[in-house]
Structure formats: C-alpha cells, structure tokens
Amino acid sequence: MKTLLHVGCGAETRHHLTPGFRGDGWREIRLDIDPAVKPDLIGTITDMSAVADGSVDALYSSHNLEHIYHHEVPQALDEFFRVLKPGGFVVLTCPDLQSVCAQVAKGRLLEPLYTAPAGPISALDILYGHEKKLAMGKSYMAHKCGFTWQSLCHHFEQAGFYWQVGGARPQYFDLWLLAFNDEVPEEVRMQHAALYLPS
Ligand SMILES: C[S@@+](CC[C@H](N)C(=O)[O-])C[C@H]1O[C@@H](n2cnc3c(N)ncnc32)[C@H](O)[C@@H]1O
C-alpha cells in the first residue's frame, strides 16, 4: 500500500482528494494546523519534523500553500521534498492570482465569482482568505501569499522538483500542479496527470 501525506487537509472527507487517491491502494495521513479538524498530525507545513525523511509516496495540498507567508514557501517546499520517497510526487492546487486579478481589474472585487460548499466566494475572499471564516476568529485561514502558474513552477524548481505538469483553470480561478522529485519518463508523467489531476 502507498502512503499519501495530505497537508492542510481540513475536515475529513475523501472527496477533497482527486479520484486517483481515493482507492484502497492509498493510506492517507492527514496533517493540519487546526486541531478541530482532527488530523493525524497537528502541525505546520513549514516544519513537518513529525514526518520522517523519504517516508511518503505522494503529498497532496489543496488550498493550503497560500496560508503561509511568501518567504516561508521555500521552507514548506523543502519539507515537501524531504518527506517524499525517491520517485515521489506532489499534487497541489491553490488560487490563480492572474485570473482573480483580471476580475478585480474589471471592478469585480466583492461580487461572488462562484459558489463553494462554504458559500459564495468573491475575489476578496480568494485574495485574502474566506471572510466568514476570518470573522469567526480563524486567523490561520487568512491568505498570506499567492501564485501565478509561472511563480508556482519557479518555487517548485527552486526546491529541486523536476517536472511540473498542470496549469491554470481560469474558469475556476485555480492552479493545479503535479511535480516529481525525480526524472520520470513522459508516459509516467501523463499517466499520473490523468489519475491525480482533475479532468
Ligand atoms: C481553505 S482550507 C482547505 C481545506 C482542504 N484542503 C480543502 O481543499 O477543502 C485550508 C486548510 O489549511 C490549514 N492550514 C492553514 N495554515 C496551515 C499551516 N501553516 N500548516 C498546515 N495547515 C494549515 C487550515 O487549518 C485549513 O484546514
């Protein structure tokens, strides 16, 4: 069985994961800074010392990297790289600042851009964090940085990751990235993209 480290996991539900990770072949370890979501490991992505070097096959991070400061991103990605086994990979999604800012440039800051399970989401929510959760005192839900596809790839390259597959989905205002910590043949990259990225 393969091991998936799910960071910034939020409340438990396998629906957070892309279909490739939902099967019986994966054992999920959930890590989050918020004890209320009952993670297996309570902690921050900038220091995952509870996770041994080279101990997981894959790492999944959904709408989590923007919750740390930009200067902390290299620290978190070094941690992602450290915990992966050789041949391991990361699947990550986060807001796409380029498509969000295109809406802001049109004057659409507060209007809902789409509706999430948590309710209507505006450009302001995407840029700075979900207003309703912040109003509840959940300060760790603030967005402290953001990415374009180019800047996200740059960070992953700096951290030593080889191959980045994915891109922006402007209609959903998000980025999806699949990155490997080793050289892998083109066909393996494409197989993983089909399995672990949204279609
Ligand atoms: C917007 S929620 C995303 C939850 C889930 N991954 C999803 O996509 O629905 C962000 C999650 O990141 C967690 N978080 C915030 N800062 C964190 C940090 N420094 N390290 C680990 N988790 C963090 C929050 O507690 C929250 O569960």
Coordinates of C-alpha atoms and ligand atoms in Angstrom, one line a residue, residues 6-11 16 31-34 37 43-46 60-64 66-68 93 133 140-143, ligand 1:
H6 CA -2.4 15.1 2.9
V7 CA -1.3 18.5 4.2
G8 CA -3.7 21.3 5.2
C9 CA -6.3 18.6 5.0
G10 CA -9.3 20.4 6.6
A11 CA -12.2 18.3 7.8
H16 CA -11.2 16.5 -1.0
L31 CA -1.8 16.9 8.7
D32 CA -3.3 20.3 9.6
I33 CA -2.5 23.2 11.9
D34 CA -6.1 23.2 13.2
V37 CA -10.3 19.0 12.0
G43 CA 1.4 21.0 12.7
T44 CA 2.5 23.4 10.1
I45 CA 3.7 22.7 6.6
T46 CA 6.8 24.8 7.3
Y60 CA -1.5 16.4 -1.6
S61 CA -2.0 20.1 -0.8
S62 CA -5.3 21.7 -1.7
H63 CA -5.9 25.4 -1.0
N64 CA -3.2 25.4 1.7
E66 CA -1.4 30.4 0.3
H67 CA -1.9 30.2 4.1
I68 CA 1.8 30.8 4.8
T93 CA -3.9 23.3 -6.0
K133 CA -14.1 32.1 8.5
Y140 CA -4.9 30.7 10.2
M141 CA -7.5 30.9 7.3
A142 CA -6.0 34.2 6.1
H143 CA -4.3 34.1 2.8
Ligands
LIG1 C1 -9.1 26.5 2.8 S1 -8.7 25.2 3.9 C2 -8.6 23.9 2.8 C3 -9.0 22.5 3.3 C4 -9.0 21.4 2.3 N1 -7.6 21.1 1.9 C5 -9.8 21.7 1.1 O1 -9.3 21.9 0.0 O2 -11.0 21.8 1.2 C6 -7.1 25.5 4.4 C7 -6.6 24.5 5.5 O3 -5.2 24.7 5.7 C8 -4.9 24.7 7.1 N2 -3.7 25.4 7.4 C9 -3.6 26.8 7.5 N3 -2.3 27.1 7.7 C10 -1.6 25.9 7.8 C11 -0.2 25.6 8.0 N4 0.7 26.6 8.2 N5 0.1 24.3 8.0 C12 -0.8 23.3 7.8 N6 -2.1 23.6 7.6 C13 -2.5 24.9 7.6 C14 -6.2 25.2 7.7 O4 -6.4 24.8 9.1 C15 -7.3 24.6 6.8 O5 -7.7 23.3 7.2

